[in-house]
Coordinates of N, CA and C in Angstrom, one line a residue:
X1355 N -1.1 15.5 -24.4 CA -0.5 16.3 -25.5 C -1.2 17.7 -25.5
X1356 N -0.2 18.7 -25.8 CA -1.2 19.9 -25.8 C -1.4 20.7 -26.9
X1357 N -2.5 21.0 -27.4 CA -2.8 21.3 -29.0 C -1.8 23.1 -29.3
X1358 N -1.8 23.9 -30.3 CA -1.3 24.6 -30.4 C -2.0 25.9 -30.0
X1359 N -3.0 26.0 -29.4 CA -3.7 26.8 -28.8 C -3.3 26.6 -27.1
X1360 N -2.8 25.4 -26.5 CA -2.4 25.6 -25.5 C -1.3 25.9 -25.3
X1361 N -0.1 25.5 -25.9 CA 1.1 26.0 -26.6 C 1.9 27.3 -26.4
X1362 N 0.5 28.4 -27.3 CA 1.1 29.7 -27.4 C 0.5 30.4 -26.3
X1363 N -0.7 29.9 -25.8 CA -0.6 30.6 -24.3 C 0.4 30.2 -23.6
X1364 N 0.7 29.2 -23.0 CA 2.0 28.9 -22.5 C 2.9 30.0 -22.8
X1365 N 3.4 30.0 -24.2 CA 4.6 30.7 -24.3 C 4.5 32.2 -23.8
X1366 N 3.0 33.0 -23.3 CA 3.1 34.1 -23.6 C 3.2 34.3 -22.2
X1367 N 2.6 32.9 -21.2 CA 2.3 33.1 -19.4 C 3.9 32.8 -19.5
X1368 N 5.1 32.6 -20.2 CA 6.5 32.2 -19.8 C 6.8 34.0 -20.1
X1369 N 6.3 34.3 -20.8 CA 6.9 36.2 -21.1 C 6.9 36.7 -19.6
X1370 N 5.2 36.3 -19.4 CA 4.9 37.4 -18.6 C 3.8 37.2 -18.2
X1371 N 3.5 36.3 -16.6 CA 2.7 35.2 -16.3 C 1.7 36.3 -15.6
X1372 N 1.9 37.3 -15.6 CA 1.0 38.1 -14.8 C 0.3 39.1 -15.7
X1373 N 0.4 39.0 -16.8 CA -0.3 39.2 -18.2 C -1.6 39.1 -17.5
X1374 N -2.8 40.0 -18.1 CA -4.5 39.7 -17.9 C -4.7 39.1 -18.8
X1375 N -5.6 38.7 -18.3 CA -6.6 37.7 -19.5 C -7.1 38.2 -20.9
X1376 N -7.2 39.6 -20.5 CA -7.5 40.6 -21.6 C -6.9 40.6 -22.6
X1377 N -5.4 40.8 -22.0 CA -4.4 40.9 -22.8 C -3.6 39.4 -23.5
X1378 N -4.0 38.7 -23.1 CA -3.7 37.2 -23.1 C -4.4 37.0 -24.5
X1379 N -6.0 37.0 -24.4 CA -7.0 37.1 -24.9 C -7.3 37.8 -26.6
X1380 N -6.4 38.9 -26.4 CA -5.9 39.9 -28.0 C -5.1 39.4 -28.2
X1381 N -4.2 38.9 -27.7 CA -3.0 38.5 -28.3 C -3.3 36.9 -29.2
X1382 N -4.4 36.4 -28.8 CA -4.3 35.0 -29.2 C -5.3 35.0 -30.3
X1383 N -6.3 36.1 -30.1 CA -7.5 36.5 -30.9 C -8.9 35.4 -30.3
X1384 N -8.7 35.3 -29.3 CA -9.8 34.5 -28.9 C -10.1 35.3 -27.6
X1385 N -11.6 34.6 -26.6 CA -12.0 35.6 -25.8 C -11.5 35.3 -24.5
X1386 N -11.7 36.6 -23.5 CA -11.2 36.2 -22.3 C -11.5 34.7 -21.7
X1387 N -12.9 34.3 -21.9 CA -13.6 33.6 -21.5 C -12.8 31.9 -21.9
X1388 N -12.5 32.2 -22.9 CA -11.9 30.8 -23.5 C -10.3 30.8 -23.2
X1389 N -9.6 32.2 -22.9 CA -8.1 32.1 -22.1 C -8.5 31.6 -21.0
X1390 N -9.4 32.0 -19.8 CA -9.5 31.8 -18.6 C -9.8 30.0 -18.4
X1391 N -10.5 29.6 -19.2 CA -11.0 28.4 -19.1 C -9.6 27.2 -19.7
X1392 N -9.1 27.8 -20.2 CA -7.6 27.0 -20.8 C -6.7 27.3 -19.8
X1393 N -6.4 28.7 -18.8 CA -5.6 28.4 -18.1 C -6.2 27.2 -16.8
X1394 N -7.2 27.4 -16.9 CA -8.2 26.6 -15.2 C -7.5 25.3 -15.9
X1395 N -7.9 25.2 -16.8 CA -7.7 23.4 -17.5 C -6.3 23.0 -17.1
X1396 N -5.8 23.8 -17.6 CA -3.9 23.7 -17.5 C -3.7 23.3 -16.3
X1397 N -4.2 24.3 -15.2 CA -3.7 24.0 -13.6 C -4.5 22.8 -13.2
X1398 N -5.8 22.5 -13.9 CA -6.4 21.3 -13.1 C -5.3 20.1 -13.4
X1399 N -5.1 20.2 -14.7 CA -4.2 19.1 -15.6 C -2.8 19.0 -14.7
X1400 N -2.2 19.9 -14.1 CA -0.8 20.3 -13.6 C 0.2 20.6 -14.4
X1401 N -0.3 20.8 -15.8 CA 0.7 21.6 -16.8 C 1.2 22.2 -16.4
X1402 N 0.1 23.5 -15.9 CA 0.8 24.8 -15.1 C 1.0 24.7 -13.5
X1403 N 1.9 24.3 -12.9 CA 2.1 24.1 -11.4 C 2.3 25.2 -10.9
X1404 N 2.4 26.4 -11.4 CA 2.7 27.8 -10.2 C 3.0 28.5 -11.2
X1405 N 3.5 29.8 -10.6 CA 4.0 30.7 -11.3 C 4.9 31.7 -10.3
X1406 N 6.0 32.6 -11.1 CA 7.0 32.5 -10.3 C 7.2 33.9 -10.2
X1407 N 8.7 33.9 -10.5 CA 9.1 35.3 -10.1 C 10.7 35.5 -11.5
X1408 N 10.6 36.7 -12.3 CA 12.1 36.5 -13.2 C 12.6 37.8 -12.2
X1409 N 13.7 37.7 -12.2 CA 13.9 39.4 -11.7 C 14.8 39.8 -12.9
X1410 N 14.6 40.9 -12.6 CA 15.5 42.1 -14.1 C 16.5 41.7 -14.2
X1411 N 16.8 41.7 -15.6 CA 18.1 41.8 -16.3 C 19.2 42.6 -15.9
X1412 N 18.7 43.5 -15.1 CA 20.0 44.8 -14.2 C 20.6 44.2 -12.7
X1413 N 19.3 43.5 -12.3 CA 19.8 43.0 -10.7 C 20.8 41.5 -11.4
X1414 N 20.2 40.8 -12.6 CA 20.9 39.6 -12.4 C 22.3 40.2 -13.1
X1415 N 22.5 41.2 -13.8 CA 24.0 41.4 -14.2 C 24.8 41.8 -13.2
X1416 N 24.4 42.0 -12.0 CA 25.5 42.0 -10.9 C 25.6 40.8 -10.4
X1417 N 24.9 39.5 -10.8 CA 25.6 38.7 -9.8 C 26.2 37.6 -10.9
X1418 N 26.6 37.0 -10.2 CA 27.8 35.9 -10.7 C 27.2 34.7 -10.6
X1419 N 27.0 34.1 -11.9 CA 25.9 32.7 -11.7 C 26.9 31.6 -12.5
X1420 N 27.0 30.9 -11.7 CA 28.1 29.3 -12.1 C 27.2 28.1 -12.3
X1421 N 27.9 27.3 -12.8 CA 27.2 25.5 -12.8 C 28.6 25.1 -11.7
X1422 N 27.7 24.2 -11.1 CA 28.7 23.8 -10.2 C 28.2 21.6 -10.8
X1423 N 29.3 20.9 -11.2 CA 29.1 19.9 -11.2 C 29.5 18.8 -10.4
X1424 N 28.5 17.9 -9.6 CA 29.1 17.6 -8.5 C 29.2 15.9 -8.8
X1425 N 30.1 15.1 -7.8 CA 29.8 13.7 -8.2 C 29.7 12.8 -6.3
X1426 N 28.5 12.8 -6.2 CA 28.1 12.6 -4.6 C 28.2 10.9 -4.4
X1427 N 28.0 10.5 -2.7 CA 27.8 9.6 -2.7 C 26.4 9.0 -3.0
X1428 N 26.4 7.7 -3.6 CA 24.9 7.3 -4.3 C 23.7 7.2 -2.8
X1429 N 24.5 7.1 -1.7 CA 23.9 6.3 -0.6 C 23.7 7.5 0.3
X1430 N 24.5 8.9 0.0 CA 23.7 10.0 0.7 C 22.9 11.1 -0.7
X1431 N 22.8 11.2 -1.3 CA 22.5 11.6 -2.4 C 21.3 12.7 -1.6
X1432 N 20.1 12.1 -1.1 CA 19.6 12.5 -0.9 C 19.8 14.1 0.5
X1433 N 20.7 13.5 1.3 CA 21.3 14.2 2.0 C 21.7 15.6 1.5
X1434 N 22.0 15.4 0.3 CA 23.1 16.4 -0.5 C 21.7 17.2 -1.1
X1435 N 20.5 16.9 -1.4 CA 19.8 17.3 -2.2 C 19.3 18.4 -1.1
X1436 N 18.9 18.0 0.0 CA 18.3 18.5 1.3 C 19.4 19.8 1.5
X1437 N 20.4 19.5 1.8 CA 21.7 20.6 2.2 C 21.9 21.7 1.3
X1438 N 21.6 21.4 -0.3 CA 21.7 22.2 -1.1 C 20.7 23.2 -1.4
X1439 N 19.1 22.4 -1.3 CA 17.7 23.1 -1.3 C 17.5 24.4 -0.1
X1440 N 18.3 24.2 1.0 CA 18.6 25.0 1.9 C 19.0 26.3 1.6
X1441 N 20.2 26.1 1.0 CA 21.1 27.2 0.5 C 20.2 28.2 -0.5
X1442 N 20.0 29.2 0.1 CA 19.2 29.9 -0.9 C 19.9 30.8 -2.0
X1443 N 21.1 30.5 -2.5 CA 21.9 31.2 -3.8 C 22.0 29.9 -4.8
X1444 N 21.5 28.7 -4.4 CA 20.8 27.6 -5.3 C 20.1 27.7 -6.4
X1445 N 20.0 27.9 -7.2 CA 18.8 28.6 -8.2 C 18.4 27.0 -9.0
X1446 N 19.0 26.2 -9.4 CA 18.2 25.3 -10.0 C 19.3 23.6 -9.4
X1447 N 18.7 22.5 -9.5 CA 19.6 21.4 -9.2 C 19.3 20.4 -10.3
X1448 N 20.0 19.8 -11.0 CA 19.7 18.9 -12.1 C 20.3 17.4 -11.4
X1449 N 19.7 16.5 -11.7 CA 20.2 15.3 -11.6 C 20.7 14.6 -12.9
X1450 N 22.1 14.5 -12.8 CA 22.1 14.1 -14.6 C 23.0 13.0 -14.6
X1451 N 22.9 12.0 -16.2 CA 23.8 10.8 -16.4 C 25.2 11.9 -16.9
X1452 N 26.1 10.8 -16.7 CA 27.4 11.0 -16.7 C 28.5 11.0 -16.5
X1453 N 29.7 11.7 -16.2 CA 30.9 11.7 -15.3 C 30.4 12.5 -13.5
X1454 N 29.2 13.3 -13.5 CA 28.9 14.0 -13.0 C 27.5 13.5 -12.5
X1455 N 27.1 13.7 -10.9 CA 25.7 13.4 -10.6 C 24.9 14.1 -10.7
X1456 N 25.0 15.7 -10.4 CA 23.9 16.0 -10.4 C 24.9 17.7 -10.8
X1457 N 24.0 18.7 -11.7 CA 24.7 20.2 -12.0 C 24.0 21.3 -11.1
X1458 N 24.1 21.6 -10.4 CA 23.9 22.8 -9.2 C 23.7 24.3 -10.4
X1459 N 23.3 24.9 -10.5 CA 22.7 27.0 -10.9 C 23.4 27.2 -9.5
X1460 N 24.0 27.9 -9.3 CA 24.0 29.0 -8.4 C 24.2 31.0 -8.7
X1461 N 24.0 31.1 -7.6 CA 23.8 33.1 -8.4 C 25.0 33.9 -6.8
X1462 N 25.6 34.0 -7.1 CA 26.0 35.2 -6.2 C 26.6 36.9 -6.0
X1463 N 26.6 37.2 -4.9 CA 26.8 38.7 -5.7 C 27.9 38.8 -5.6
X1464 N 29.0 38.4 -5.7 CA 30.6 38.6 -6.0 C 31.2 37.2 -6.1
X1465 N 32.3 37.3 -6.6 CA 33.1 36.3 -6.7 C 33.5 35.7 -5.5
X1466 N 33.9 36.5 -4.4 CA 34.2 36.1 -3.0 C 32.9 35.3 -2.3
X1467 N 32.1 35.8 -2.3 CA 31.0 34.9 -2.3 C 30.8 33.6 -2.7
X1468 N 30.6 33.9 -4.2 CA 30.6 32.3 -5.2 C 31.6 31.3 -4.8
X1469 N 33.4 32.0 -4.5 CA 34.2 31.2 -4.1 C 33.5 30.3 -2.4
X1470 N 33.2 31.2 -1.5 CA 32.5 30.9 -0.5 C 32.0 29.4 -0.5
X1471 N 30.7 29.8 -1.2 CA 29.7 28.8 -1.4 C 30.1 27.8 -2.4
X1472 N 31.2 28.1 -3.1 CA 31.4 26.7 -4.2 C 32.1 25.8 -2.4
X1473 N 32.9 26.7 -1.4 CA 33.7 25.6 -0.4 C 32.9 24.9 0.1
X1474 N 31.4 25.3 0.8 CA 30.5 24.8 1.2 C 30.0 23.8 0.7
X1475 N 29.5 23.8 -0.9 CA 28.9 22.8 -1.3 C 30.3 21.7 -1.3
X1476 N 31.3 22.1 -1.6 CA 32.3 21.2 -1.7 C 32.6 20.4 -0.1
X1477 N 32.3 20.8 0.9 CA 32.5 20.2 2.0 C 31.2 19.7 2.8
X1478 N 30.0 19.4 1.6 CA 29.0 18.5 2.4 C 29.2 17.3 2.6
X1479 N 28.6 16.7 3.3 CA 28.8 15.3 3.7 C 27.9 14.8 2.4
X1480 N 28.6 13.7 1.8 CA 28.4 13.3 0.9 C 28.7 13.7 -1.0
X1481 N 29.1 14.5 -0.7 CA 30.0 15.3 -2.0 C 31.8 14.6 -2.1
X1482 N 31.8 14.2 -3.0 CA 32.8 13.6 -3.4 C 34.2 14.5 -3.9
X1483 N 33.0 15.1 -5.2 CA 34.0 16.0 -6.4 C 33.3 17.3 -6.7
X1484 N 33.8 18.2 -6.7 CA 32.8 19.2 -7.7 C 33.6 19.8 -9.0
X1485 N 33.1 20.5 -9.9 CA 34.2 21.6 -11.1 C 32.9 22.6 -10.9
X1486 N 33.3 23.6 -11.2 CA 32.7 24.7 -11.4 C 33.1 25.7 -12.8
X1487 N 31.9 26.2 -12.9 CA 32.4 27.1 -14.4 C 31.1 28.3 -14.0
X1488 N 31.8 29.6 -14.2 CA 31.0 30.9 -14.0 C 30.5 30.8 -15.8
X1489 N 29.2 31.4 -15.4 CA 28.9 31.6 -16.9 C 29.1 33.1 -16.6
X1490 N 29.8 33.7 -18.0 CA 30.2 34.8 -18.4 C 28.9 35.5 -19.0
X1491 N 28.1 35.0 -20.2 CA 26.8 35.1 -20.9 C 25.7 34.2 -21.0
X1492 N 24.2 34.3 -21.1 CA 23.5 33.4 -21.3 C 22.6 34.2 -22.9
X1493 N 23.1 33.2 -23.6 CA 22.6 33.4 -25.1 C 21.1 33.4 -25.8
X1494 N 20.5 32.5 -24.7 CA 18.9 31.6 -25.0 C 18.6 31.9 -23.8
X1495 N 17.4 32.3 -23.3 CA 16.9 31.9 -22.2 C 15.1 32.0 -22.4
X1496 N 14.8 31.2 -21.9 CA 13.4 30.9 -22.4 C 12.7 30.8 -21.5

């Protein structure tokens, strides 16, 4: 469990993971020394497994980011996971209960594209079904 001092650092390395400790540090009202030592803890623990990359709000409004919902076979599943991880306009893969097996993120930069790659994923070995839906807006993002 993590107390509420590990919490709001969390929330502030999700702003902006490349924040200093300094600044980490004023913002929580405690000392560098005790941010530094809660982030070490975190990664020893594997709270914090990495840290990444957001890109701007200007590069992502040119592209075209869909859920793609797919319904695979149980017995290549795996197969499908491998083929898709590949594809680097992939951005997240969920395995979910449902009518659906698993929900695909994808990002591309036009619609000719997206249509592209929705045929692809639709013609892997082991893909059954897919639906797709472009998200138009993202309301929350955290």
């Amino acid at each position: 469990m993590l107390s509420e001092a590990d919490q709001a650092l969390i929330s502030l390395l999700r702003d902006n993971a490349r924040a200093s400790t300094a600044e980490l540090a004023q913002r929580l009202g405690v000392s560098r020394t005790t941010v530094q030592s809660r982030i070490e803890r975190l990664e020893q623990r594997g709270i914090i497994a990495g840290y990444g990359v957001r890109l701007s709000p200007d590069h992502e409004r040119g592209l075209v980011r869909a859920h793609v919902l797919l319904t695979v076979t149980p017995k290549l599943a795996d197969r499908v996971v491998r083929a898709l991880q590949a594809l680097p306009p992939v951005r997240t893969l969920h395995s979910v209960s449902g009518n659906f097996d698993m929900i695909v993120i994808v990002d591309a930069p036009s619609i000719r594209d997206l249509d592209t790659l929705l045929d692809e994923i639709g013609a892997m070995d082991g893909v059954e079904r897919t639906s797709s839906s472009i998200i138009l807006s993202t309301r929350i993002d955290r």
